[in-house]
Amino acid sequence: MPEATTPAVQITNVRMIYHSPDGETEALRDISLTVKPKEFVSIVGPSGCGKSTLLSLIAGLIKPTSGSIEIEGSKVDGPSPKVGYMLQQDYLFPWRTVMENALIGLEIMGKRNRQSQRRVGELLSAYGLTGFENHYPRQLSGGMRQRVALVRTMATNPDICLLDEPFGALDYQTRLFIEEEVGRILRENEKTVILVTHDISEAIAMSDRVIVLSKRPATIIAEHQIELGLKTRSALSARNEAPEFKTYFRQIWKELDVHA
Ligand code: ADP
């Protein structure tokens, strides 16, 4: 019998209802999902269906109305250093340099010191930002800003990275390039990743598994294990070389269309 590993993320029967003066909004209904350590899972679904809500729940920023969420076997009860969160907007502080922005997470955790600063310097150079440490965000391209945001997320060394439409604000060429790069970095560092995107191609290109959500209230309508006959897995080769790519795309497109 293979030894059972503790899931990186375990979501069980989660329901989320927002209450506001205008009434109730049911965002998620009966969501159950297990993510294995080092797995790269994408979540696709129509706009407004509840994707970001699901990430905020995993990040411990909000609490579910019912059901439970566990990170590495422990119930989520607020934000955890095991989880890093990267958003569509890079949210870099304009008055801070690249280095100062990249250090924010460590600063908040009280772990800013000479050693961690040197590690962030190494990350910046690994991500092609050597020479830009003292630049300000306005002096960088969109792709570079997203790389700084990724360094900031990785600097605290989380096991689990939550990415909410991280490439949505980039032009198409930059997006393909950054997708490739970020995918490689996350896999090399053996992170567990949950990526939210409305881009079906991106989800297939980057992931081991794609979860398809219905319109709000979101339920899981399909799951696809992405098996591409490629020697080495990369987002670009998945898009360009894998014959299975189109088949997955058509299938997921149909699922989203039927449930739109
Ligand atoms: P997605 O990420 O799929 O676009 P969201 O998770 O952002 O969807 O939103 C799902 C639904 O929940 C939407 O109808 C949205 O308006 C609603 N919603 C999100 N956050 C809140 C909130 N804080 N209060 C009330 N409703 C919210």
PDB file of C-alpha atoms and ligand atoms in Angstrom:
ATOM      1  CA  MET A   1       0.000   0.000   0.000  1.00  0.00           C
ATOM      2  CA  PRO A   2       1.437   3.413  -0.900  1.00  0.00           C
ATOM      3  CA  GLU A   3       1.784   5.739   2.063  1.00  0.00           C
ATOM      4  CA  ALA A   4      -1.010   8.303   2.184  1.00  0.00           C
ATOM      5  CA  THR A   5       0.376  11.841   1.972  1.00  0.00           C
ATOM      6  CA  THR A   6      -1.335  14.708   3.741  1.00  0.00           C
ATOM      7  CA  PRO A   7      -2.976  16.924   1.123  1.00  0.00           C
ATOM      8  CA  ALA A   8      -1.510  20.406   0.671  1.00  0.00           C
ATOM      9  CA  VAL A   9      -5.048  21.779   0.615  1.00  0.00           C
ATOM     10  CA  GLN A  10      -8.243  19.987   1.577  1.00  0.00           C
ATOM     11  CA  ILE A  11     -11.547  21.724   0.936  1.00  0.00           C
ATOM     12  CA  THR A  12     -14.610  19.901   2.222  1.00  0.00           C
ATOM     13  CA  ASN A  13     -18.228  20.814   1.461  1.00  0.00           C
ATOM     14  CA  VAL A  14     -17.547  24.532   1.459  1.00  0.00           C
ATOM     15  CA  ARG A  15     -20.379  26.981   1.067  1.00  0.00           C
ATOM     16  CA  MET A  16     -19.935  30.734   1.060  1.00  0.00           C
ATOM     17  CA  ILE A  17     -22.720  33.268   1.360  1.00  0.00           C
ATOM     18  CA  TYR A  18     -21.946  36.993   1.506  1.00  0.00           C
ATOM     19  CA  HIS A  19     -24.322  39.147   3.510  1.00  0.00           C
ATOM     20  CA  SER A  20     -24.771  42.789   2.600  1.00  0.00           C
ATOM     21  CA  PRO A  21     -27.485  45.431   3.158  1.00  0.00           C
ATOM     22  CA  ASP A  22     -28.877  44.508  -0.298  1.00  0.00           C
ATOM     23  CA  GLY A  23     -29.289  40.849   0.668  1.00  0.00           C
ATOM     24  CA  GLU A  24     -27.424  37.602   0.342  1.00  0.00           C
ATOM     25  CA  THR A  25     -25.065  36.468  -2.404  1.00  0.00           C
ATOM     26  CA  GLU A  26     -24.320  32.789  -2.531  1.00  0.00           C
ATOM     27  CA  ALA A  27     -20.863  32.583  -4.101  1.00  0.00           C
ATOM     28  CA  LEU A  28     -19.892  28.945  -3.542  1.00  0.00           C
ATOM     29  CA  ARG A  29     -21.998  25.843  -3.053  1.00  0.00           C
ATOM     30  CA  ASP A  30     -20.756  22.464  -1.910  1.00  0.00           C
ATOM     31  CA  ILE A  31     -17.142  22.747  -3.053  1.00  0.00           C
ATOM     32  CA  SER A  32     -14.870  19.829  -2.219  1.00  0.00           C
ATOM     33  CA  LEU A  33     -11.362  19.665  -3.575  1.00  0.00           C
ATOM     34  CA  THR A  34      -8.112  17.977  -2.621  1.00  0.00           C
ATOM     35  CA  VAL A  35      -4.812  19.409  -3.842  1.00  0.00           C
ATOM     36  CA  LYS A  36      -1.704  17.267  -3.486  1.00  0.00           C
ATOM     37  CA  PRO A  37       1.693  18.642  -2.461  1.00  0.00           C
ATOM     38  CA  LYS A  38       3.579  20.062  -5.491  1.00  0.00           C
ATOM     39  CA  GLU A  39       0.483  19.828  -7.668  1.00  0.00           C
ATOM     40  CA  PHE A  40      -0.323  22.709 -10.027  1.00  0.00           C
ATOM     41  CA  VAL A  41      -4.098  23.143 -10.177  1.00  0.00           C
ATOM     42  CA  SER A  42      -5.972  25.759 -12.180  1.00  0.00           C
ATOM     43  CA  ILE A  43      -9.500  26.899 -11.546  1.00  0.00           C
ATOM     44  CA  VAL A  44     -11.491  28.262 -14.470  1.00  0.00           C
ATOM     45  CA  GLY A  45     -15.031  29.579 -14.483  1.00  0.00           C
ATOM     46  CA  PRO A  46     -17.173  32.457 -15.667  1.00  0.00           C
ATOM     47  CA  SER A  47     -16.469  35.935 -14.357  1.00  0.00           C
ATOM     48  CA  GLY A  48     -18.117  36.548 -10.981  1.00  0.00           C
ATOM     49  CA  CYS A  49     -18.694  32.848 -10.255  1.00  0.00           C
ATOM     50  CA  GLY A  50     -16.674  32.765  -7.034  1.00  0.00           C
ATOM     51  CA  LYS A  51     -13.076  31.956  -8.039  1.00  0.00           C
ATOM     52  CA  SER A  52     -11.438  34.750  -6.009  1.00  0.00           C
ATOM     53  CA  THR A  53     -13.724  33.915  -3.096  1.00  0.00           C
ATOM     54  CA  LEU A  54     -12.331  30.383  -3.112  1.00  0.00           C
ATOM     55  CA  LEU A  55      -8.736  31.666  -3.019  1.00  0.00           C
ATOM     56  CA  SER A  56      -9.541  34.145  -0.225  1.00  0.00           C
ATOM     57  CA  LEU A  57     -10.971  31.262   1.798  1.00  0.00           C
ATOM     58  CA  ILE A  58      -7.845  29.142   1.269  1.00  0.00           C
ATOM     59  CA  ALA A  59      -5.703  32.159   2.189  1.00  0.00           C
ATOM     60  CA  GLY A  60      -7.679  32.493   5.418  1.00  0.00           C
ATOM     61  CA  LEU A  61      -8.769  36.050   4.606  1.00  0.00           C
ATOM     62  CA  ILE A  62     -12.447  35.126   4.968  1.00  0.00           C
ATOM     63  CA  LYS A  63     -14.275  32.254   6.673  1.00  0.00           C
ATOM     64  CA  PRO A  64     -16.694  29.872   4.934  1.00  0.00           C
ATOM     65  CA  THR A  65     -20.368  29.902   5.865  1.00  0.00           C
ATOM     66  CA  SER A  66     -20.114  26.136   6.240  1.00  0.00           C
ATOM     67  CA  GLY A  67     -17.634  23.391   5.461  1.00  0.00           C
ATOM     68  CA  SER A  68     -13.948  23.267   6.248  1.00  0.00           C
ATOM     69  CA  ILE A  69     -10.564  24.070   4.736  1.00  0.00           C
ATOM     70  CA  GLU A  70      -7.298  22.503   5.816  1.00  0.00           C
ATOM     71  CA  ILE A  71      -3.748  23.419   4.872  1.00  0.00           C
ATOM     72  CA  GLU A  72      -1.261  20.577   5.306  1.00  0.00           C
ATOM     73  CA  GLY A  73      -3.647  18.874   7.728  1.00  0.00           C
ATOM     74  CA  SER A  74      -4.456  21.908   9.905  1.00  0.00           C
ATOM     75  CA  LYS A  75      -7.721  23.809   9.844  1.00  0.00           C
ATOM     76  CA  VAL A  76      -7.379  27.277   8.299  1.00  0.00           C
ATOM     77  CA  ASP A  77      -7.947  29.936  10.910  1.00  0.00           C
ATOM     78  CA  GLY A  78      -6.572  33.131   9.392  1.00  0.00           C
ATOM     79  CA  PRO A  79      -3.606  33.840   7.117  1.00  0.00           C
ATOM     80  CA  SER A  80      -0.663  31.427   7.354  1.00  0.00           C
ATOM     81  CA  PRO A  81       3.002  31.853   6.411  1.00  0.00           C
ATOM     82  CA  LYS A  82       2.656  28.562   4.528  1.00  0.00           C
ATOM     83  CA  VAL A  83       0.509  30.338   1.953  1.00  0.00           C
ATOM     84  CA  GLY A  84       1.590  33.059  -0.480  1.00  0.00           C
ATOM     85  CA  TYR A  85      -0.955  35.085  -2.452  1.00  0.00           C
ATOM     86  CA  MET A  86      -0.292  36.867  -5.743  1.00  0.00           C
ATOM     87  CA  LEU A  87      -2.923  39.053  -7.331  1.00  0.00           C
ATOM     88  CA  GLN A  88      -3.694  40.379 -10.802  1.00  0.00           C
ATOM     89  CA  GLN A  89      -2.795  43.883  -9.781  1.00  0.00           C
ATOM     90  CA  ASP A  90       0.824  43.808  -8.728  1.00  0.00           C
ATOM     91  CA  TYR A  91       0.075  46.171  -5.802  1.00  0.00           C
ATOM     92  CA  LEU A  92       3.645  47.379  -5.586  1.00  0.00           C
ATOM     93  CA  PHE A  93       4.071  50.479  -3.465  1.00  0.00           C
ATOM     94  CA  PRO A  94       5.125  53.285  -5.841  1.00  0.00           C
ATOM     95  CA  TRP A  95       7.262  55.010  -3.212  1.00  0.00           C
ATOM     96  CA  ARG A  96       9.287  51.883  -2.472  1.00  0.00           C
ATOM     97  CA  THR A  97      12.111  50.533  -4.624  1.00  0.00           C
ATOM     98  CA  VAL A  98      12.019  47.069  -6.172  1.00  0.00           C
ATOM     99  CA  MET A  99      14.098  45.675  -3.288  1.00  0.00           C
ATOM    100  CA  GLU A 100      11.946  47.400  -0.652  1.00  0.00           C
ATOM    101  CA  ASN A 101       8.782  46.094  -2.302  1.00  0.00           C
ATOM    102  CA  ALA A 102      10.171  42.570  -2.503  1.00  0.00           C
ATOM    103  CA  LEU A 103      10.986  42.657   1.213  1.00  0.00           C
ATOM    104  CA  ILE A 104       7.491  43.620   2.434  1.00  0.00           C
ATOM    105  CA  GLY A 105       6.311  40.095   3.243  1.00  0.00           C
ATOM    106  CA  LEU A 106       9.431  39.376   5.277  1.00  0.00           C
ATOM    107  CA  GLU A 107       9.103  42.737   6.996  1.00  0.00           C
ATOM    108  CA  ILE A 108       5.514  41.970   8.037  1.00  0.00           C
ATOM    109  CA  MET A 109       6.650  38.602   9.412  1.00  0.00           C
ATOM    110  CA  GLY A 110       9.456  40.294  11.346  1.00  0.00           C
ATOM    111  CA  LYS A 111      12.015  38.355   9.323  1.00  0.00           C
ATOM    112  CA  ARG A 112      13.778  41.174   7.541  1.00  0.00           C
ATOM    113  CA  ASN A 113      17.477  40.822   8.242  1.00  0.00           C
ATOM    114  CA  ARG A 114      20.756  40.759   6.386  1.00  0.00           C
ATOM    115  CA  GLN A 115      20.376  37.088   5.491  1.00  0.00           C
ATOM    116  CA  SER A 116      16.822  37.349   4.156  1.00  0.00           C
ATOM    117  CA  GLN A 117      17.790  40.520   2.313  1.00  0.00           C
ATOM    118  CA  ARG A 118      20.588  38.631   0.585  1.00  0.00           C
ATOM    119  CA  ARG A 119      18.145  35.855  -0.363  1.00  0.00           C
ATOM    120  CA  VAL A 120      15.746  38.373  -1.896  1.00  0.00           C
ATOM    121  CA  GLY A 121      18.676  39.850  -3.827  1.00  0.00           C
ATOM    122  CA  GLU A 122      19.397  36.367  -5.192  1.00  0.00           C
ATOM    123  CA  LEU A 123      15.737  35.857  -6.107  1.00  0.00           C
ATOM    124  CA  LEU A 124      15.648  39.204  -7.912  1.00  0.00           C
ATOM    125  CA  SER A 125      18.676  38.252  -9.931  1.00  0.00           C
ATOM    126  CA  ALA A 126      17.300  34.748 -10.638  1.00  0.00           C
ATOM    127  CA  TYR A 127      14.161  36.424 -11.989  1.00  0.00           C
ATOM    128  CA  GLY A 128      16.086  38.716 -14.325  1.00  0.00           C
ATOM    129  CA  LEU A 129      15.911  41.860 -12.191  1.00  0.00           C
ATOM    130  CA  THR A 130      19.606  42.383 -11.523  1.00  0.00           C
ATOM    131  CA  GLY A 131      20.404  46.062 -11.772  1.00  0.00           C
ATOM    132  CA  PHE A 132      16.819  47.082 -11.019  1.00  0.00           C
ATOM    133  CA  GLU A 133      16.942  46.655  -7.237  1.00  0.00           C
ATOM    134  CA  ASN A 134      16.910  50.407  -6.647  1.00  0.00           C
ATOM    135  CA  HIS A 135      14.434  51.291  -9.376  1.00  0.00           C
ATOM    136  CA  TYR A 136      10.852  52.310  -8.613  1.00  0.00           C
ATOM    137  CA  PRO A 137       7.821  50.408  -9.998  1.00  0.00           C
ATOM    138  CA  ARG A 138       7.000  53.224 -12.473  1.00  0.00           C
ATOM    139  CA  GLN A 139      10.384  52.624 -14.120  1.00  0.00           C
ATOM    140  CA  LEU A 140       9.537  48.985 -14.909  1.00  0.00           C
ATOM    141  CA  SER A 141       7.485  47.268 -17.613  1.00  0.00           C
ATOM    142  CA  GLY A 142       4.303  45.382 -16.664  1.00  0.00           C
ATOM    143  CA  GLY A 143       6.110  42.048 -16.989  1.00  0.00           C
ATOM    144  CA  MET A 144       8.926  43.200 -14.702  1.00  0.00           C
ATOM    145  CA  ARG A 145       6.465  44.462 -12.100  1.00  0.00           C
ATOM    146  CA  GLN A 146       4.752  41.072 -12.074  1.00  0.00           C
ATOM    147  CA  ARG A 147       8.146  39.438 -11.577  1.00  0.00           C
ATOM    148  CA  VAL A 148       8.792  41.687  -8.569  1.00  0.00           C
ATOM    149  CA  ALA A 149       5.387  40.668  -7.212  1.00  0.00           C
ATOM    150  CA  LEU A 150       6.372  37.028  -7.688  1.00  0.00           C
ATOM    151  CA  VAL A 151       9.680  37.560  -5.858  1.00  0.00           C
ATOM    152  CA  ARG A 152       7.717  39.178  -3.023  1.00  0.00           C
ATOM    153  CA  THR A 153       5.416  36.131  -2.879  1.00  0.00           C
ATOM    154  CA  MET A 154       8.336  33.684  -3.011  1.00  0.00           C
ATOM    155  CA  ALA A 155      10.534  35.609  -0.554  1.00  0.00           C
ATOM    156  CA  THR A 156       8.694  34.249   2.467  1.00  0.00           C
ATOM    157  CA  ASN A 157       9.135  30.750   1.029  1.00  0.00           C
ATOM    158  CA  PRO A 158       5.494  29.597   1.187  1.00  0.00           C
ATOM    159  CA  ASP A 159       4.715  25.948   0.397  1.00  0.00           C
ATOM    160  CA  ILE A 160       1.504  26.919  -1.337  1.00  0.00           C
ATOM    161  CA  CYS A 161       1.141  29.745  -3.864  1.00  0.00           C
ATOM    162  CA  LEU A 162      -2.274  31.141  -4.698  1.00  0.00           C
ATOM    163  CA  LEU A 163      -2.307  33.088  -7.943  1.00  0.00           C
ATOM    164  CA  ASP A 164      -5.377  35.165  -8.798  1.00  0.00           C
ATOM    165  CA  GLU A 165      -5.337  36.066 -12.508  1.00  0.00           C
ATOM    166  CA  PRO A 166      -1.682  37.065 -12.116  1.00  0.00           C
ATOM    167  CA  PHE A 167      -1.138  37.713 -15.820  1.00  0.00           C
ATOM    168  CA  GLY A 168      -4.476  39.356 -16.607  1.00  0.00           C
ATOM    169  CA  ALA A 169      -3.083  42.873 -16.927  1.00  0.00           C
ATOM    170  CA  LEU A 170      -0.265  41.948 -19.321  1.00  0.00           C
ATOM    171  CA  ASP A 171      -0.269  42.165 -23.117  1.00  0.00           C
ATOM    172  CA  TYR A 172      -0.431  38.838 -24.952  1.00  0.00           C
ATOM    173  CA  GLN A 173       3.290  38.446 -25.803  1.00  0.00           C
ATOM    174  CA  THR A 174       4.453  39.344 -22.301  1.00  0.00           C
ATOM    175  CA  ARG A 175       1.817  37.082 -20.880  1.00  0.00           C
ATOM    176  CA  LEU A 176       3.099  34.040 -22.803  1.00  0.00           C
ATOM    177  CA  PHE A 177       6.651  34.800 -21.754  1.00  0.00           C
ATOM    178  CA  ILE A 178       5.840  35.337 -18.065  1.00  0.00           C
ATOM    179  CA  GLU A 179       3.539  32.290 -17.996  1.00  0.00           C
ATOM    180  CA  GLU A 180       6.443  30.183 -19.178  1.00  0.00           C
ATOM    181  CA  GLU A 181       8.858  31.716 -16.710  1.00  0.00           C
ATOM    182  CA  VAL A 182       6.593  31.681 -13.653  1.00  0.00           C
ATOM    183  CA  GLY A 183       5.509  28.108 -14.426  1.00  0.00           C
ATOM    184  CA  ARG A 184       9.149  27.008 -14.579  1.00  0.00           C
ATOM    185  CA  ILE A 185      10.098  28.816 -11.357  1.00  0.00           C
ATOM    186  CA  LEU A 186       7.159  27.398  -9.412  1.00  0.00           C
ATOM    187  CA  ARG A 187       7.830  23.844 -10.621  1.00  0.00           C
ATOM    188  CA  GLU A 188      11.570  24.072  -9.982  1.00  0.00           C
ATOM    189  CA  ASN A 189      10.847  25.243  -6.441  1.00  0.00           C
ATOM    190  CA  GLU A 190       8.337  22.404  -5.966  1.00  0.00           C
ATOM    191  CA  LYS A 191       5.509  24.697  -4.900  1.00  0.00           C
ATOM    192  CA  THR A 192       1.910  23.657  -4.658  1.00  0.00           C
ATOM    193  CA  VAL A 193       0.044  26.098  -6.872  1.00  0.00           C
ATOM    194  CA  ILE A 194      -3.589  27.061  -7.240  1.00  0.00           C
ATOM    195  CA  LEU A 195      -4.086  29.404 -10.175  1.00  0.00           C
ATOM    196  CA  VAL A 196      -7.348  31.180 -10.853  1.00  0.00           C
ATOM    197  CA  THR A 197      -7.837  32.280 -14.429  1.00  0.00           C
ATOM    198  CA  HIS A 198     -10.600  32.862 -16.950  1.00  0.00           C
ATOM    199  CA  ASP A 199      -8.155  31.893 -19.718  1.00  0.00           C
ATOM    200  CA  ILE A 200      -8.699  28.237 -20.661  1.00  0.00           C
ATOM    201  CA  SER A 201      -5.434  28.049 -22.658  1.00  0.00           C
ATOM    202  CA  GLU A 202      -3.429  29.386 -19.750  1.00  0.00           C
ATOM    203  CA  ALA A 203      -4.992  26.853 -17.401  1.00  0.00           C
ATOM    204  CA  ILE A 204      -4.189  23.912 -19.705  1.00  0.00           C
ATOM    205  CA  ALA A 205      -0.695  25.178 -20.544  1.00  0.00           C
ATOM    206  CA  MET A 206       0.370  25.575 -16.935  1.00  0.00           C
ATOM    207  CA  SER A 207      -1.408  22.908 -14.919  1.00  0.00           C
ATOM    208  CA  ASP A 208      -1.432  19.289 -13.884  1.00  0.00           C
ATOM    209  CA  ARG A 209      -5.177  19.545 -13.334  1.00  0.00           C
ATOM    210  CA  VAL A 210      -7.933  21.960 -14.360  1.00  0.00           C
ATOM    211  CA  ILE A 211     -11.076  22.414 -12.264  1.00  0.00           C
ATOM    212  CA  VAL A 212     -14.091  23.886 -14.063  1.00  0.00           C
ATOM    213  CA  LEU A 213     -16.603  25.889 -12.042  1.00  0.00           C
ATOM    214  CA  SER A 214     -20.211  26.676 -12.964  1.00  0.00           C
ATOM    215  CA  LYS A 215     -21.659  30.160 -12.877  1.00  0.00           C
ATOM    216  CA  ARG A 216     -22.530  31.513  -9.437  1.00  0.00           C
ATOM    217  CA  PRO A 217     -23.096  29.910  -7.028  1.00  0.00           C
ATOM    218  CA  ALA A 218     -20.039  28.006  -8.145  1.00  0.00           C
ATOM    219  CA  THR A 219     -20.046  24.242  -8.044  1.00  0.00           C
ATOM    220  CA  ILE A 220     -17.394  22.001  -9.592  1.00  0.00           C
ATOM    221  CA  ILE A 221     -18.771  20.823 -12.933  1.00  0.00           C
ATOM    222  CA  ALA A 222     -15.684  19.051 -14.299  1.00  0.00           C
ATOM    223  CA  GLU A 223     -12.086  18.136 -13.585  1.00  0.00           C
ATOM    224  CA  HIS A 224      -9.385  17.366 -16.128  1.00  0.00           C
ATOM    225  CA  GLN A 225      -6.076  15.706 -15.419  1.00  0.00           C
ATOM    226  CA  ILE A 226      -3.840  17.321 -18.045  1.00  0.00           C
ATOM    227  CA  GLU A 227      -1.716  14.653 -19.684  1.00  0.00           C
ATOM    228  CA  LEU A 228       0.413  16.002 -22.493  1.00  0.00           C
ATOM    229  CA  GLY A 229       2.808  13.779 -24.396  1.00  0.00           C
ATOM    230  CA  LEU A 230       5.765  16.089 -23.892  1.00  0.00           C
ATOM    231  CA  LYS A 231       9.262  15.161 -22.726  1.00  0.00           C
ATOM    232  CA  THR A 232       9.664  18.341 -20.715  1.00  0.00           C
ATOM    233  CA  ARG A 233       6.677  20.263 -19.558  1.00  0.00           C
ATOM    234  CA  SER A 234       6.552  23.997 -20.244  1.00  0.00           C
ATOM    235  CA  ALA A 235       3.691  26.393 -20.864  1.00  0.00           C
ATOM    236  CA  LEU A 236       4.917  27.302 -24.353  1.00  0.00           C
ATOM    237  CA  SER A 237       5.550  23.746 -25.488  1.00  0.00           C
ATOM    238  CA  ALA A 238       2.123  22.781 -24.141  1.00  0.00           C
ATOM    239  CA  ARG A 239       0.520  25.454 -26.312  1.00  0.00           C
ATOM    240  CA  ASN A 240       2.649  24.846 -29.406  1.00  0.00           C
ATOM    241  CA  GLU A 241       3.593  21.192 -29.476  1.00  0.00           C
ATOM    242  CA  ALA A 242       1.055  19.122 -27.588  1.00  0.00           C
ATOM    243  CA  PRO A 243      -1.623  17.635 -29.874  1.00  0.00           C
ATOM    244  CA  GLU A 244      -3.857  17.027 -26.832  1.00  0.00           C
ATOM    245  CA  PHE A 245      -4.002  20.746 -26.063  1.00  0.00           C
ATOM    246  CA  LYS A 246      -6.841  21.499 -28.491  1.00  0.00           C
ATOM    247  CA  THR A 247      -8.890  18.553 -27.294  1.00  0.00           C
ATOM    248  CA  TYR A 248      -8.768  19.783 -23.691  1.00  0.00           C
ATOM    249  CA  PHE A 249      -9.532  23.311 -24.856  1.00  0.00           C
ATOM    250  CA  ARG A 250     -12.628  22.261 -26.808  1.00  0.00           C
ATOM    251  CA  GLN A 251     -13.893  20.126 -23.954  1.00  0.00           C
ATOM    252  CA  ILE A 252     -13.519  22.847 -21.301  1.00  0.00           C
ATOM    253  CA  TRP A 253     -14.919  25.483 -23.652  1.00  0.00           C
ATOM    254  CA  LYS A 254     -18.003  23.320 -24.123  1.00  0.00           C
ATOM    255  CA  GLU A 255     -18.413  22.782 -20.392  1.00  0.00           C
ATOM    256  CA  LEU A 256     -18.221  26.504 -19.688  1.00  0.00           C
ATOM    257  CA  ASP A 257     -20.540  27.318 -22.580  1.00  0.00           C
ATOM    258  CA  VAL A 258     -23.175  24.783 -21.582  1.00  0.00           C
ATOM    259  CA  HIS A 259     -23.226  26.080 -18.030  1.00  0.00           C
ATOM    260  CA  ALA A 260     -23.007  29.806 -18.909  1.00  0.00           C
TER     261      ALA A 260
HETATM  262  P1  ADP B   1     -14.720  35.694  -9.590  1.00  0.00           P
HETATM  263  O1  ADP B   1     -13.378  35.725  -8.938  1.00  0.00           O
HETATM  264  O2  ADP B   1     -15.081  34.348 -10.138  1.00  0.00           O
HETATM  265  O3  ADP B   1     -14.897  36.765 -10.624  1.00  0.00           O
HETATM  266  P2  ADP B   1     -15.683  36.543  -6.953  1.00  0.00           P
HETATM  267  O4  ADP B   1     -15.284  35.465  -6.043  1.00  0.00           O
HETATM  268  O5  ADP B   1     -14.887  37.794  -6.980  1.00  0.00           O
HETATM  269  O6  ADP B   1     -15.824  35.955  -8.456  1.00  0.00           O
HETATM  270  O7  ADP B   1     -17.203  36.951  -6.631  1.00  0.00           O
HETATM  271  C1  ADP B   1     -18.264  35.999  -6.565  1.00  0.00           C
HETATM  272  C2  ADP B   1     -19.557  36.696  -6.213  1.00  0.00           C
HETATM  273  O8  ADP B   1     -19.500  37.143  -4.871  1.00  0.00           O
HETATM  274  C3  ADP B   1     -19.826  37.944  -7.057  1.00  0.00           C
HETATM  275  O9  ADP B   1     -21.205  38.001  -7.315  1.00  0.00           O
HETATM  276  C4  ADP B   1     -19.386  39.077  -6.180  1.00  0.00           C
HETATM  277  O10 ADP B   1     -20.123  40.239  -6.459  1.00  0.00           O
HETATM  278  C5  ADP B   1     -19.729  38.542  -4.783  1.00  0.00           C
HETATM  279  N1  ADP B   1     -18.823  39.104  -3.769  1.00  0.00           N
HETATM  280  C6  ADP B   1     -17.468  39.011  -3.746  1.00  0.00           C
HETATM  281  N2  ADP B   1     -16.966  39.598  -2.642  1.00  0.00           N
HETATM  282  C7  ADP B   1     -18.025  40.074  -1.957  1.00  0.00           C
HETATM  283  C8  ADP B   1     -18.183  40.789  -0.708  1.00  0.00           C
HETATM  284  N3  ADP B   1     -17.131  41.110   0.039  1.00  0.00           N
HETATM  285  N4  ADP B   1     -19.440  41.120  -0.326  1.00  0.00           N
HETATM  286  C9  ADP B   1     -20.517  40.780  -1.072  1.00  0.00           C
HETATM  287  N5  ADP B   1     -20.451  40.096  -2.237  1.00  0.00           N
HETATM  288  C10 ADP B   1     -19.229  39.752  -2.676  1.00  0.00           C
END
